[in-house]
mmCIF file of C-alpha atoms in Angstrom:
data_model
loop_
_atom_site.group_PDB
_atom_site.id
_atom_site.type_symbol
_atom_site.label_atom_id
_atom_site.label_comp_id
_atom_site.label_asym_id
_atom_site.label_seq_id
_atom_site.Cartn_x
_atom_site.Cartn_y
_atom_site.Cartn_z
ATOM 1 C CA ASN O 1 9.292 -11.329 9.796
ATOM 2 C CA ALA O 2 8.985 -14.238 7.386
ATOM 3 C CA GLY O 3 6.672 -12.265 5.050
ATOM 4 C CA VAL O 4 4.440 -14.455 2.875
ATOM 5 C CA THR O 5 5.100 -18.182 3.201
ATOM 6 C CA GLN O 6 3.753 -20.701 0.734
ATOM 7 C CA THR O 7 3.835 -24.466 1.103
ATOM 8 C CA PRO O 8 4.570 -26.783 -0.554
ATOM 9 C CA LYS O 9 7.121 -25.483 -3.083
ATOM 10 C CA PHE O 10 6.406 -28.316 -5.519
ATOM 11 C CA GLN O 11 3.495 -30.723 -5.900
ATOM 12 C CA VAL O 12 2.493 -33.386 -8.393
ATOM 13 C CA LEU O 13 -1.127 -34.535 -8.455
ATOM 14 C CA LYS O 14 -3.076 -37.019 -10.479
ATOM 15 C CA THR O 15 -6.245 -35.880 -12.225
ATOM 16 C CA GLY O 16 -9.157 -35.900 -9.785
ATOM 17 C CA GLN O 17 -7.078 -35.630 -6.627
ATOM 18 C CA SER O 18 -7.649 -32.810 -4.177
ATOM 19 C CA MET O 19 -5.171 -30.722 -2.285
ATOM 20 C CA THR O 20 -4.737 -27.470 -0.410
ATOM 21 C CA LEU O 21 -2.039 -24.924 -1.121
ATOM 22 C CA GLN O 22 -1.111 -23.121 2.061
ATOM 23 C CA CYS O 23 -0.387 -19.411 2.402
ATOM 24 C CA ALA O 24 0.465 -17.579 5.605
ATOM 25 C CA GLN O 25 1.605 -14.016 6.270
ATOM 26 C CA ASP O 26 2.914 -12.547 9.500
ATOM 27 C CA MET O 27 2.540 -8.859 8.620
ATOM 28 C CA ASN O 28 -1.071 -8.440 9.812
ATOM 29 C CA HIS O 29 -2.137 -7.615 6.265
ATOM 30 C CA GLU O 30 -5.838 -7.150 5.546
ATOM 31 C CA TYR O 31 -5.731 -8.111 1.880
ATOM 32 C CA MET O 32 -4.657 -11.495 0.540
ATOM 33 C CA SER O 33 -4.882 -12.954 -2.924
ATOM 34 C CA TRP O 34 -4.040 -15.960 -5.083
ATOM 35 C CA TYR O 35 -2.676 -15.770 -8.624
ATOM 36 C CA ARG O 36 -1.692 -18.390 -11.127
ATOM 37 C CA GLN O 37 1.087 -17.805 -13.629
ATOM 38 C CA ASP O 38 1.219 -19.576 -16.958
ATOM 39 C CA PRO O 39 3.689 -19.003 -19.826
ATOM 40 C CA GLY O 40 2.609 -16.120 -22.021
ATOM 41 C CA MET O 41 -0.412 -15.355 -19.814
ATOM 42 C CA GLY O 42 1.145 -13.266 -17.079
ATOM 43 C CA LEU O 43 -0.514 -13.531 -13.671
ATOM 44 C CA ARG O 44 -4.230 -14.132 -13.380
ATOM 45 C CA LEU O 45 -6.172 -13.495 -10.193
ATOM 46 C CA ILE O 46 -8.004 -16.527 -8.808
ATOM 47 C CA HIS O 47 -9.540 -15.346 -5.513
ATOM 48 C CA TYR O 48 -8.909 -12.595 -3.030
ATOM 49 C CA SER O 49 -9.892 -11.587 0.491
ATOM 50 C CA VAL O 50 -10.175 -8.148 2.102
ATOM 51 C CA GLY O 51 -10.254 -9.530 5.639
ATOM 52 C CA ALA O 52 -11.080 -12.525 7.797
ATOM 53 C CA GLY O 53 -14.394 -14.036 6.749
ATOM 54 C CA ILE O 54 -14.556 -12.124 3.442
ATOM 55 C CA THR O 55 -13.562 -13.624 0.102
ATOM 56 C CA ASP O 56 -14.399 -12.883 -3.506
ATOM 57 C CA GLN O 57 -13.713 -14.210 -6.980
ATOM 58 C CA GLY O 58 -11.003 -13.007 -9.292
ATOM 59 C CA GLU O 59 -10.594 -13.515 -13.038
ATOM 60 C CA VAL O 60 -10.277 -17.320 -13.072
ATOM 61 C CA PRO O 61 -12.035 -18.760 -9.970
ATOM 62 C CA ASN O 62 -13.476 -21.966 -11.433
ATOM 63 C CA GLY O 63 -12.082 -25.139 -9.889
ATOM 64 C CA TYR O 64 -10.731 -23.362 -6.796
ATOM 65 C CA ASN O 65 -12.116 -22.644 -3.333
ATOM 66 C CA VAL O 66 -10.775 -20.343 -0.640
ATOM 67 C CA SER O 67 -11.582 -19.418 2.938
ATOM 68 C CA ARG O 68 -10.169 -16.829 5.334
ATOM 69 C CA SER O 69 -10.828 -17.848 8.911
ATOM 70 C CA THR O 70 -7.885 -15.853 10.295
ATOM 71 C CA THR O 71 -6.000 -12.733 9.214
ATOM 72 C CA GLU O 72 -2.815 -14.760 8.742
ATOM 73 C CA ASP O 73 -3.935 -17.700 6.581
ATOM 74 C CA PHE O 74 -5.506 -17.924 3.138
ATOM 75 C CA PRO O 75 -5.502 -21.500 1.820
ATOM 76 C CA LEU O 76 -6.390 -22.369 -1.772
ATOM 77 C CA ARG O 77 -8.216 -25.654 -2.344
ATOM 78 C CA LEU O 78 -8.344 -27.685 -5.519
ATOM 79 C CA LEU O 79 -11.259 -30.075 -5.079
ATOM 80 C CA SER O 80 -10.692 -32.189 -8.200
ATOM 81 C CA ALA O 81 -7.443 -31.376 -9.959
ATOM 82 C CA ALA O 82 -7.346 -31.133 -13.752
ATOM 83 C CA PRO O 83 -4.334 -30.920 -16.116
ATOM 84 C CA SER O 84 -5.434 -27.352 -16.964
ATOM 85 C CA GLN O 85 -4.571 -26.405 -13.384
ATOM 86 C CA THR O 86 -0.889 -27.176 -13.959
ATOM 87 C CA SER O 87 0.685 -23.838 -13.152
ATOM 88 C CA VAL O 88 2.749 -21.828 -10.698
ATOM 89 C CA TYR O 89 0.593 -20.433 -7.911
ATOM 90 C CA PHE O 90 1.461 -17.247 -6.033
ATOM 91 C CA CYS O 91 -0.044 -15.924 -2.853
ATOM 92 C CA ALA O 92 0.273 -12.206 -2.133
ATOM 93 C CA SER O 93 -0.797 -9.855 0.632
ATOM 94 C CA SER O 94 -1.119 -6.130 1.187
ATOM 95 C CA PRO O 95 -1.677 -3.888 4.218
ATOM 96 C CA ARG O 96 -4.790 -2.360 2.646
ATOM 97 C CA ASP O 97 -7.237 -3.299 -0.028
ATOM 98 C CA MET O 98 -6.598 -2.410 -3.657
ATOM 99 C CA ARG O 99 -9.039 0.504 -3.688
ATOM 100 C CA SER O 100 -7.109 2.341 -0.984
ATOM 101 C CA SER O 101 -5.827 5.745 -1.968
ATOM 102 C CA TYR O 102 -2.603 4.965 -0.157
ATOM 103 C CA ASN O 103 0.263 2.954 -1.470
ATOM 104 C CA SER O 104 -0.742 -0.698 -1.211
ATOM 105 C CA PRO O 105 1.889 -2.818 -2.910
ATOM 106 C CA LEU O 106 1.508 -6.576 -2.903
ATOM 107 C CA HIS O 107 4.029 -8.755 -1.071
ATOM 108 C CA PHE O 108 4.451 -12.085 -2.822
ATOM 109 C CA GLY O 109 5.407 -15.538 -1.664
ATOM 110 C CA ASN O 110 7.856 -17.596 -3.707
ATOM 111 C CA GLY O 111 5.198 -19.739 -5.307
ATOM 112 C CA THR O 112 4.021 -23.336 -5.505
ATOM 113 C CA ARG O 113 4.755 -25.204 -8.725
ATOM 114 C CA LEU O 114 1.887 -27.615 -9.339
ATOM 115 C CA THR O 115 1.793 -30.329 -11.978
ATOM 116 C CA VAL O 116 -1.384 -32.306 -12.651
ATOM 117 C CA THR O 117 -0.918 -35.477 -14.690
ATOM 118 C CA SER B 1 -9.084 -10.366 -19.361
ATOM 119 C CA GLN B 2 -5.734 -8.637 -18.977
ATOM 120 C CA GLN B 3 -5.961 -5.061 -17.814
ATOM 121 C CA GLY B 4 -2.390 -4.234 -18.842
ATOM 122 C CA GLU B 5 -0.339 -5.208 -21.845
ATOM 123 C CA GLU B 6 3.429 -4.749 -21.838
ATOM 124 C CA ASP B 7 5.519 -4.004 -24.854
ATOM 125 C CA PRO B 8 7.914 -5.389 -25.936
ATOM 126 C CA GLN B 9 7.410 -8.979 -24.807
ATOM 127 C CA ALA B 10 11.164 -9.463 -24.685
ATOM 128 C CA LEU B 11 14.129 -7.085 -24.671
ATOM 129 C CA SER B 12 17.856 -7.837 -24.823
ATOM 130 C CA ILE B 13 20.423 -5.104 -24.133
ATOM 131 C CA GLN B 14 24.055 -4.704 -23.103
ATOM 132 C CA GLU B 15 25.109 -3.759 -19.605
ATOM 133 C CA GLY B 16 25.199 0.026 -19.221
ATOM 134 C CA GLU B 17 22.448 0.668 -21.759
ATOM 135 C CA ASN B 18 18.993 1.952 -20.869
ATOM 136 C CA ALA B 19 15.923 -0.289 -21.025
ATOM 137 C CA THR B 20 12.429 1.013 -21.712
ATOM 138 C CA MET B 21 9.274 -1.017 -21.251
ATOM 139 C CA ASN B 22 5.769 0.147 -22.009
ATOM 140 C CA CYS B 23 2.399 -0.743 -20.526
ATOM 141 C CA SER B 24 -1.048 -0.007 -21.906
ATOM 142 C CA TYR B 25 -4.229 -0.476 -19.913
ATOM 143 C CA LYS B 26 -7.923 -0.337 -20.646
ATOM 144 C CA THR B 27 -9.904 1.385 -17.896
ATOM 145 C CA SER B 28 -9.697 4.369 -15.571
ATOM 146 C CA ILE B 29 -7.200 3.816 -12.778
ATOM 147 C CA ASN B 30 -6.296 5.184 -9.356
ATOM 148 C CA ASN B 31 -2.658 4.189 -9.645
ATOM 149 C CA LEU B 32 -0.361 1.974 -11.675
ATOM 150 C CA GLN B 33 2.275 -0.293 -10.189
ATOM 151 C CA TRP B 34 5.389 -1.931 -11.602
ATOM 152 C CA TYR B 35 6.791 -5.218 -10.334
ATOM 153 C CA ARG B 36 9.909 -7.265 -11.079
ATOM 154 C CA GLN B 37 10.147 -11.050 -11.077
ATOM 155 C CA ASN B 38 13.450 -12.877 -11.011
ATOM 156 C CA SER B 39 13.409 -16.372 -12.436
ATOM 157 C CA GLY B 40 11.726 -18.853 -10.089
ATOM 158 C CA ARG B 41 10.759 -16.225 -7.546
ATOM 159 C CA GLY B 42 7.739 -14.190 -6.509
ATOM 160 C CA LEU B 43 7.143 -10.672 -7.739
ATOM 161 C CA VAL B 44 8.715 -7.694 -6.016
ATOM 162 C CA HIS B 45 7.087 -4.268 -5.983
ATOM 163 C CA LEU B 46 9.224 -1.574 -7.644
ATOM 164 C CA ILE B 47 7.241 1.628 -7.832
ATOM 165 C CA LEU B 48 3.709 3.027 -7.757
ATOM 166 C CA ILE B 49 2.566 6.083 -9.681
ATOM 167 C CA ARG B 50 -0.753 7.733 -8.925
ATOM 168 C CA SER B 51 -3.172 8.861 -11.602
ATOM 169 C CA ASN B 52 -2.473 12.553 -10.851
ATOM 170 C CA GLU B 53 1.296 12.079 -11.295
ATOM 171 C CA ARG B 54 3.066 12.204 -14.638
ATOM 172 C CA GLU B 55 6.532 11.043 -13.661
ATOM 173 C CA LYS B 56 8.206 9.353 -10.723
ATOM 174 C CA HIS B 57 11.793 8.363 -9.968
ATOM 175 C CA SER B 58 13.302 5.740 -7.704
ATOM 176 C CA GLY B 59 17.042 5.221 -7.992
ATOM 177 C CA ARG B 60 17.738 4.094 -11.562
ATOM 178 C CA LEU B 61 14.027 3.696 -12.293
ATOM 179 C CA ARG B 62 11.895 6.316 -13.977
ATOM 180 C CA VAL B 63 8.188 5.769 -14.535
ATOM 181 C CA THR B 64 5.895 7.941 -16.611
ATOM 182 C CA LEU B 65 2.122 7.859 -16.828
ATOM 183 C CA ASP B 66 -0.103 9.272 -19.560
ATOM 184 C CA THR B 67 -3.719 8.792 -18.514
ATOM 185 C CA SER B 68 -5.027 10.315 -21.761
ATOM 186 C CA LYS B 69 -3.322 7.525 -23.699
ATOM 187 C CA LYS B 70 -3.827 4.945 -20.936
ATOM 188 C CA SER B 71 -0.154 4.080 -21.006
ATOM 189 C CA SER B 72 2.895 3.997 -18.777
ATOM 190 C CA SER B 73 6.587 3.422 -19.344
ATOM 191 C CA LEU B 74 9.337 2.084 -17.115
ATOM 192 C CA LEU B 75 12.887 3.216 -17.848
ATOM 193 C CA ILE B 76 15.855 1.495 -16.227
ATOM 194 C CA THR B 77 19.011 3.537 -16.691
ATOM 195 C CA ALA B 78 22.559 2.182 -16.752
ATOM 196 C CA SER B 79 21.337 -1.390 -16.680
ATOM 197 C CA ARG B 80 23.209 -4.176 -14.898
ATOM 198 C CA ALA B 81 23.221 -7.930 -15.363
ATOM 199 C CA ALA B 82 21.300 -8.146 -12.081
ATOM 200 C CA ASP B 83 18.385 -6.279 -13.737
ATOM 201 C CA THR B 84 17.716 -9.380 -15.832
ATOM 202 C CA ALA B 85 14.136 -10.289 -14.907
ATOM 203 C CA SER B 86 10.534 -10.049 -16.045
ATOM 204 C CA TYR B 87 8.764 -6.743 -15.456
ATOM 205 C CA PHE B 88 5.017 -6.392 -15.009
ATOM 206 C CA CYS B 89 2.635 -3.488 -14.746
ATOM 207 C CA ALA B 90 -0.513 -3.825 -12.661
ATOM 208 C CA THR B 91 -3.638 -1.724 -12.214
ATOM 209 C CA VAL B 92 -6.987 -1.740 -10.469
ATOM 210 C CA ASP B 93 -10.100 -0.943 -12.453
ATOM 211 C CA TYR B 94 -10.951 2.180 -10.446
ATOM 212 C CA GLY B 95 -14.146 2.894 -12.344
ATOM 213 C CA GLY B 96 -15.403 -0.595 -11.626
ATOM 214 C CA ALA B 97 -14.751 -0.139 -7.884
ATOM 215 C CA THR B 98 -13.217 -3.598 -7.749
ATOM 216 C CA ASN B 99 -10.584 -4.891 -5.395
ATOM 217 C CA LYS B 100 -8.704 -6.763 -8.080
ATOM 218 C CA LEU B 101 -5.109 -5.927 -8.969
ATOM 219 C CA ILE B 102 -4.719 -7.125 -12.536
ATOM 220 C CA PHE B 103 -1.331 -7.764 -14.099
ATOM 221 C CA GLY B 104 -0.153 -7.485 -17.662
ATOM 222 C CA THR B 105 1.682 -10.235 -19.501
ATOM 223 C CA GLY B 106 5.131 -8.841 -18.749
ATOM 224 C CA THR B 107 8.370 -7.887 -20.487
ATOM 225 C CA LEU B 108 11.316 -10.256 -20.219
ATOM 226 C CA LEU B 109 14.499 -8.190 -19.948
ATOM 227 C CA ALA B 110 17.887 -9.782 -20.536
ATOM 228 C CA VAL B 111 20.948 -7.654 -19.751
ATOM 229 C CA GLN B 112 24.096 -9.086 -21.304
ATOM 230 C CA PRO B 113 27.343 -8.519 -19.343
#
């Protein structure tokens, strides 16, 4: 199993450009999520999904769109990039949703480092 | 807003010493998780402690949970240079019935050989 795969690893955008960060998992996980990590801020949840066709907002959703058409894929779209979106983006998945009484650790990808100039 | 806050923000110790990191959170929880992040990598799950547990062990890791104080601690015994990483606690706001796993700001641990 590859686990959680994120592409690209690095990306530089100009302000106003759009792009999609890809995330795929091959573990048949129900739950998928996107975080951004900034120095001194820890990880902040952008969007999450509890299954195909179901998405919801996290702590910092503005400027980002997501969709979940399949169990495996959960792309993150930046429609009009801004310098404030310069960050490292992590995708993570879990077998069950976060309210499950059973152990549901997140499995993380290795991140996409995005710079917006 | 951050659900968990780790303390200290940074910790430097010698190999062989013990490292203790603390996490405080704000709301009622179902469980609390600890993760490790090596530089330039994604986070790796270390251990989960449920709200009805007070202490849990995994190898050289010991986690405690005090729900009355809304705090948890992670102890790494006999530390090694390879333990150098950032450590994060994470919780779900159980009372809010959300599906959001919220992370703290992390403790950066440096283990000197």
